[in-house]
Amino acid sequence: MKVLIVGSGGREHAIVAAVAKSPKADKIYCAPGNAGIAELAECVPIAAMEFDKLVEFAKKESIDLTIIGMDDPLVGGVVDAFEAEGLRVFGPRKNAAILEGSKAFSKDLMKKYDIPTAAYENFDSAEAAFAYLETAEFPIVLKADGLALGKGVLICNTLEEAKDGVKSIMLDKQFGSAGNRLVIEEFMTGREVSVLSFVDGKTIKTMTSAQDHKRALDGDKGLNTGGMGTFSPSPFYTKEVEEFCEKYIYQKTVDAMAAEGRPFTGIIFFGLMLTEKGPRVLEYNARFGDPEAQVVLPRMKNDIIEVMEACIDGKLDTIDLQFEDNAAVCVVLASKGYPVKYDKGLPIRGLENFKNKEGYYVFHAGTAIKDGQIVTNGGRVLGVTAKGKDLKEARANAYEATKWIDFDNKYCRSDIGKAIDEA
């Protein structure tokens, strides 16, 4: 069969790599793709938000399955556009993708259906937010309502910081229209865990757990980023935690969306905080995490096409989702200065060192081909992933593999997975 993946980052490279392992995939396309994806798929110069062109391409090439990797097109309704033309597509429709597209919607959903999360208030005006902050307890969390590339969350320790944050998000529009509405919620403490899941509208099957590192600098300092590295599984996601989440969070979320007339088919990403009072939902995403996909998908035993088709057909209950009994760690190689200002077009050396290395992967996030050479083309450039028999071995392998690659201004955090030592 012919498969089209929509997106251009490390997540999409991980999806393409998983699809390439399927005996069902005869031909793989990716729109628009990147330099690494081009080694496994034919890249098509169509942007993720060009719905008409994507649909036209899928019809012209008789694409059997399209997989949407990115949040923007999902929230924008790309699945609806494909389904209107009778095309098979994996991902939630627009009315379900709102689970990620609006934090205010998701918080209200959790409140209505008694799904554990942080206490919060929604605001449509900066003036109302300023007034609320005068009586708030600190630290406190500000969240831009809409999509902000994973960066629209501010943790504020003082009233002054919080007021500056409201001004930045709602008045100065630091995150564009994502800041038209604002969620202010209580600051929770505990371990963060990411759990990705396949959903077919009624059945949910969770994948192995992972943990992301959002901050740019060691020690979880610096600005929020799209993610500087991950490990899987999380040693803090115990059987007891899993059972609580299955009872009070996972299925309840799927049932709540169905009850609201927004049945969800695709990937639900549960961002969890393991607090002293039990697991709480930090956020929902409506697609694979990045870079969570880079440690979860290499450990998945199933044929990803079979699982996705079961979701589309409402037959996920027939799938026995299985993962390898090992571990994986991903370290993101970024351009120095990310997420603010950084150079592009710098030649990347050493990629050939990953050829035929079992258990080692280099997923391209921000790369391009210039004059026949692969160069940097983004803030997060590559995700170096390695497996190991346990997390400590996987972490050592991943950091060793980061030495195989070089480019000017290369930067990575040195403490990805350090929490493993504390488990």
PDB file of N, CA and C in Angstrom, residues 112-150:
ATOM      1  N   LYS A 112     -15.913  18.924  34.079  1.00  0.00           N
ATOM      2  CA  LYS A 112     -17.258  18.394  33.883  1.00  0.00           C
ATOM      3  C   LYS A 112     -17.330  16.892  34.148  1.00  0.00           C
ATOM      4  N   TYR A 113     -16.295  16.161  33.730  1.00  0.00           N
ATOM      5  CA  TYR A 113     -16.323  14.697  33.839  1.00  0.00           C
ATOM      6  C   TYR A 113     -15.450  14.174  34.982  1.00  0.00           C
ATOM      7  N   ASP A 114     -15.057  15.059  35.874  1.00  0.00           N
ATOM      8  CA  ASP A 114     -14.351  14.673  37.095  1.00  0.00           C
ATOM      9  C   ASP A 114     -13.069  13.888  36.795  1.00  0.00           C
ATOM     10  N   ILE A 115     -12.277  14.426  35.875  1.00  0.00           N
ATOM     11  CA  ILE A 115     -10.967  13.860  35.541  1.00  0.00           C
ATOM     12  C   ILE A 115      -9.924  14.681  36.299  1.00  0.00           C
ATOM     13  N   PRO A 116      -9.089  14.067  37.136  1.00  0.00           N
ATOM     14  CA  PRO A 116      -8.193  14.824  38.013  1.00  0.00           C
ATOM     15  C   PRO A 116      -7.198  15.708  37.269  1.00  0.00           C
ATOM     16  N   THR A 117      -7.178  16.990  37.638  1.00  0.00           N
ATOM     17  CA  THR A 117      -6.269  17.965  37.041  1.00  0.00           C
ATOM     18  C   THR A 117      -6.070  19.098  38.035  1.00  0.00           C
ATOM     19  N   ALA A 118      -5.265  20.087  37.671  1.00  0.00           N
ATOM     20  CA  ALA A 118      -5.016  21.234  38.542  1.00  0.00           C
ATOM     21  C   ALA A 118      -6.225  22.165  38.555  1.00  0.00           C
ATOM     22  N   ALA A 119      -6.453  22.831  39.705  1.00  0.00           N
ATOM     23  CA  ALA A 119      -7.491  23.864  39.779  1.00  0.00           C
ATOM     24  C   ALA A 119      -7.114  24.999  38.821  1.00  0.00           C
ATOM     25  N   TYR A 120      -8.122  25.655  38.241  1.00  0.00           N
ATOM     26  CA  TYR A 120      -7.827  26.629  37.181  1.00  0.00           C
ATOM     27  C   TYR A 120      -8.974  27.631  37.026  1.00  0.00           C
ATOM     28  N   GLU A 121      -8.688  28.674  36.245  1.00  0.00           N
ATOM     29  CA  GLU A 121      -9.705  29.610  35.767  1.00  0.00           C
ATOM     30  C   GLU A 121      -9.341  30.001  34.341  1.00  0.00           C
ATOM     31  N   ASN A 122     -10.372  30.242  33.511  1.00  0.00           N
ATOM     32  CA  ASN A 122     -10.162  30.703  32.135  1.00  0.00           C
ATOM     33  C   ASN A 122     -10.440  32.203  32.040  1.00  0.00           C
ATOM     34  N   PHE A 123      -9.679  32.883  31.153  1.00  0.00           N
ATOM     35  CA  PHE A 123      -9.848  34.329  31.018  1.00  0.00           C
ATOM     36  C   PHE A 123      -9.845  34.749  29.546  1.00  0.00           C
ATOM     37  N   ASP A 124     -10.783  35.645  29.221  1.00  0.00           N
ATOM     38  CA  ASP A 124     -10.863  36.202  27.870  1.00  0.00           C
ATOM     39  C   ASP A 124     -10.264  37.601  27.787  1.00  0.00           C
ATOM     40  N   SER A 125      -9.978  38.220  28.935  1.00  0.00           N
ATOM     41  CA  SER A 125      -9.407  39.564  28.931  1.00  0.00           C
ATOM     42  C   SER A 125      -8.258  39.661  29.922  1.00  0.00           C
ATOM     43  N   ALA A 126      -7.265  40.491  29.574  1.00  0.00           N
ATOM     44  CA  ALA A 126      -6.109  40.682  30.443  1.00  0.00           C
ATOM     45  C   ALA A 126      -6.529  41.340  31.755  1.00  0.00           C
ATOM     46  N   GLU A 127      -7.507  42.248  31.672  1.00  0.00           N
ATOM     47  CA  GLU A 127      -7.951  42.962  32.876  1.00  0.00           C
ATOM     48  C   GLU A 127      -8.487  41.977  33.918  1.00  0.00           C
ATOM     49  N   ALA A 128      -9.298  41.024  33.486  1.00  0.00           N
ATOM     50  CA  ALA A 128      -9.850  40.033  34.411  1.00  0.00           C
ATOM     51  C   ALA A 128      -8.746  39.148  34.978  1.00  0.00           C
ATOM     52  N   ALA A 129      -7.749  38.827  34.134  1.00  0.00           N
ATOM     53  CA  ALA A 129      -6.630  38.003  34.595  1.00  0.00           C
ATOM     54  C   ALA A 129      -5.806  38.746  35.642  1.00  0.00           C
ATOM     55  N   PHE A 130      -5.558  40.042  35.401  1.00  0.00           N
ATOM     56  CA  PHE A 130      -4.806  40.854  36.365  1.00  0.00           C
ATOM     57  C   PHE A 130      -5.522  40.877  37.717  1.00  0.00           C
ATOM     58  N   ALA A 131      -6.833  41.051  37.679  1.00  0.00           N
ATOM     59  CA  ALA A 131      -7.616  41.125  38.916  1.00  0.00           C
ATOM     60  C   ALA A 131      -7.549  39.799  39.681  1.00  0.00           C
ATOM     61  N   TYR A 132      -7.624  38.693  38.942  1.00  0.00           N
ATOM     62  CA  TYR A 132      -7.573  37.369  39.576  1.00  0.00           C
ATOM     63  C   TYR A 132      -6.232  37.149  40.266  1.00  0.00           C
ATOM     64  N   LEU A 133      -5.153  37.585  39.613  1.00  0.00           N
ATOM     65  CA  LEU A 133      -3.810  37.363  40.147  1.00  0.00           C
ATOM     66  C   LEU A 133      -3.601  38.038  41.495  1.00  0.00           C
ATOM     67  N   GLU A 134      -4.328  39.128  41.743  1.00  0.00           N
ATOM     68  CA  GLU A 134      -4.174  39.857  43.009  1.00  0.00           C
ATOM     69  C   GLU A 134      -4.527  38.984  44.207  1.00  0.00           C
ATOM     70  N   THR A 135      -5.363  37.963  43.997  1.00  0.00           N
ATOM     71  CA  THR A 135      -5.787  37.089  45.104  1.00  0.00           C
ATOM     72  C   THR A 135      -5.207  35.681  45.000  1.00  0.00           C
ATOM     73  N   ALA A 136      -4.326  35.452  44.010  1.00  0.00           N
ATOM     74  CA  ALA A 136      -3.820  34.107  43.743  1.00  0.00           C
ATOM     75  C   ALA A 136      -2.650  33.735  44.655  1.00  0.00           C
ATOM     76  N   GLU A 137      -2.429  32.428  44.785  1.00  0.00           N
ATOM     77  CA  GLU A 137      -1.265  31.917  45.497  1.00  0.00           C
ATOM     78  C   GLU A 137      -0.163  31.606  44.489  1.00  0.00           C
ATOM     79  N   PHE A 138       1.076  31.805  44.900  1.00  0.00           N
ATOM     80  CA  PHE A 138       2.208  31.597  43.996  1.00  0.00           C
ATOM     81  C   PHE A 138       3.127  30.504  44.546  1.00  0.00           C
ATOM     82  N   PRO A 139       3.879  29.805  43.616  1.00  0.00           N
ATOM     83  CA  PRO A 139       3.906  30.010  42.172  1.00  0.00           C
ATOM     84  C   PRO A 139       2.590  29.636  41.500  1.00  0.00           C
ATOM     85  N   ILE A 140       2.426  30.128  40.268  1.00  0.00           N
ATOM     86  CA  ILE A 140       1.204  29.881  39.509  1.00  0.00           C
ATOM     87  C   ILE A 140       1.578  29.659  38.043  1.00  0.00           C
ATOM     88  N   VAL A 141       0.698  29.017  37.278  1.00  0.00           N
ATOM     89  CA  VAL A 141       1.011  28.666  35.887  1.00  0.00           C
ATOM     90  C   VAL A 141       0.089  29.402  34.930  1.00  0.00           C
ATOM     91  N   LEU A 142       0.680  30.050  33.911  1.00  0.00           N
ATOM     92  CA  LEU A 142      -0.084  30.708  32.848  1.00  0.00           C
ATOM     93  C   LEU A 142       0.046  29.875  31.583  1.00  0.00           C
ATOM     94  N   LYS A 143      -1.091  29.608  30.917  1.00  0.00           N
ATOM     95  CA  LYS A 143      -1.066  28.825  29.680  1.00  0.00           C
ATOM     96  C   LYS A 143      -1.846  29.538  28.588  1.00  0.00           C
ATOM     97  N   ALA A 144      -1.170  29.832  27.475  1.00  0.00           N
ATOM     98  CA  ALA A 144      -1.882  30.333  26.300  1.00  0.00           C
ATOM     99  C   ALA A 144      -2.877  29.260  25.875  1.00  0.00           C
ATOM    100  N   ASP A 145      -4.094  29.652  25.552  1.00  0.00           N
ATOM    101  CA  ASP A 145      -5.161  28.684  25.264  1.00  0.00           C
ATOM    102  C   ASP A 145      -4.860  27.825  24.044  1.00  0.00           C
ATOM    103  N   GLY A 146      -4.322  28.427  23.001  1.00  0.00           N
ATOM    104  CA  GLY A 146      -4.135  27.718  21.730  1.00  0.00           C
ATOM    105  C   GLY A 146      -2.764  27.108  21.556  1.00  0.00           C
ATOM    106  N   LEU A 147      -2.460  26.688  20.313  1.00  0.00           N
ATOM    107  CA  LEU A 147      -1.201  26.027  19.993  1.00  0.00           C
ATOM    108  C   LEU A 147      -0.056  27.029  19.993  1.00  0.00           C
ATOM    109  N   ALA A 148       1.052  26.667  20.665  1.00  0.00           N
ATOM    110  CA  ALA A 148       2.189  27.585  20.752  1.00  0.00           C
ATOM    111  C   ALA A 148       3.510  26.824  20.671  1.00  0.00           C
ATOM    112  N   LEU A 149       3.547  25.772  19.834  1.00  0.00           N
ATOM    113  CA  LEU A 149       4.762  24.987  19.614  1.00  0.00           C
ATOM    114  C   LEU A 149       5.350  24.451  20.914  1.00  0.00           C
ATOM    115  N   GLY A 150       4.482  24.151  21.864  1.00  0.00           N
ATOM    116  CA  GLY A 150       4.942  23.599  23.133  1.00  0.00           C
ATOM    117  C   GLY A 150       5.580  24.610  24.059  1.00  0.00           C
TER     118      GLY A 150
END
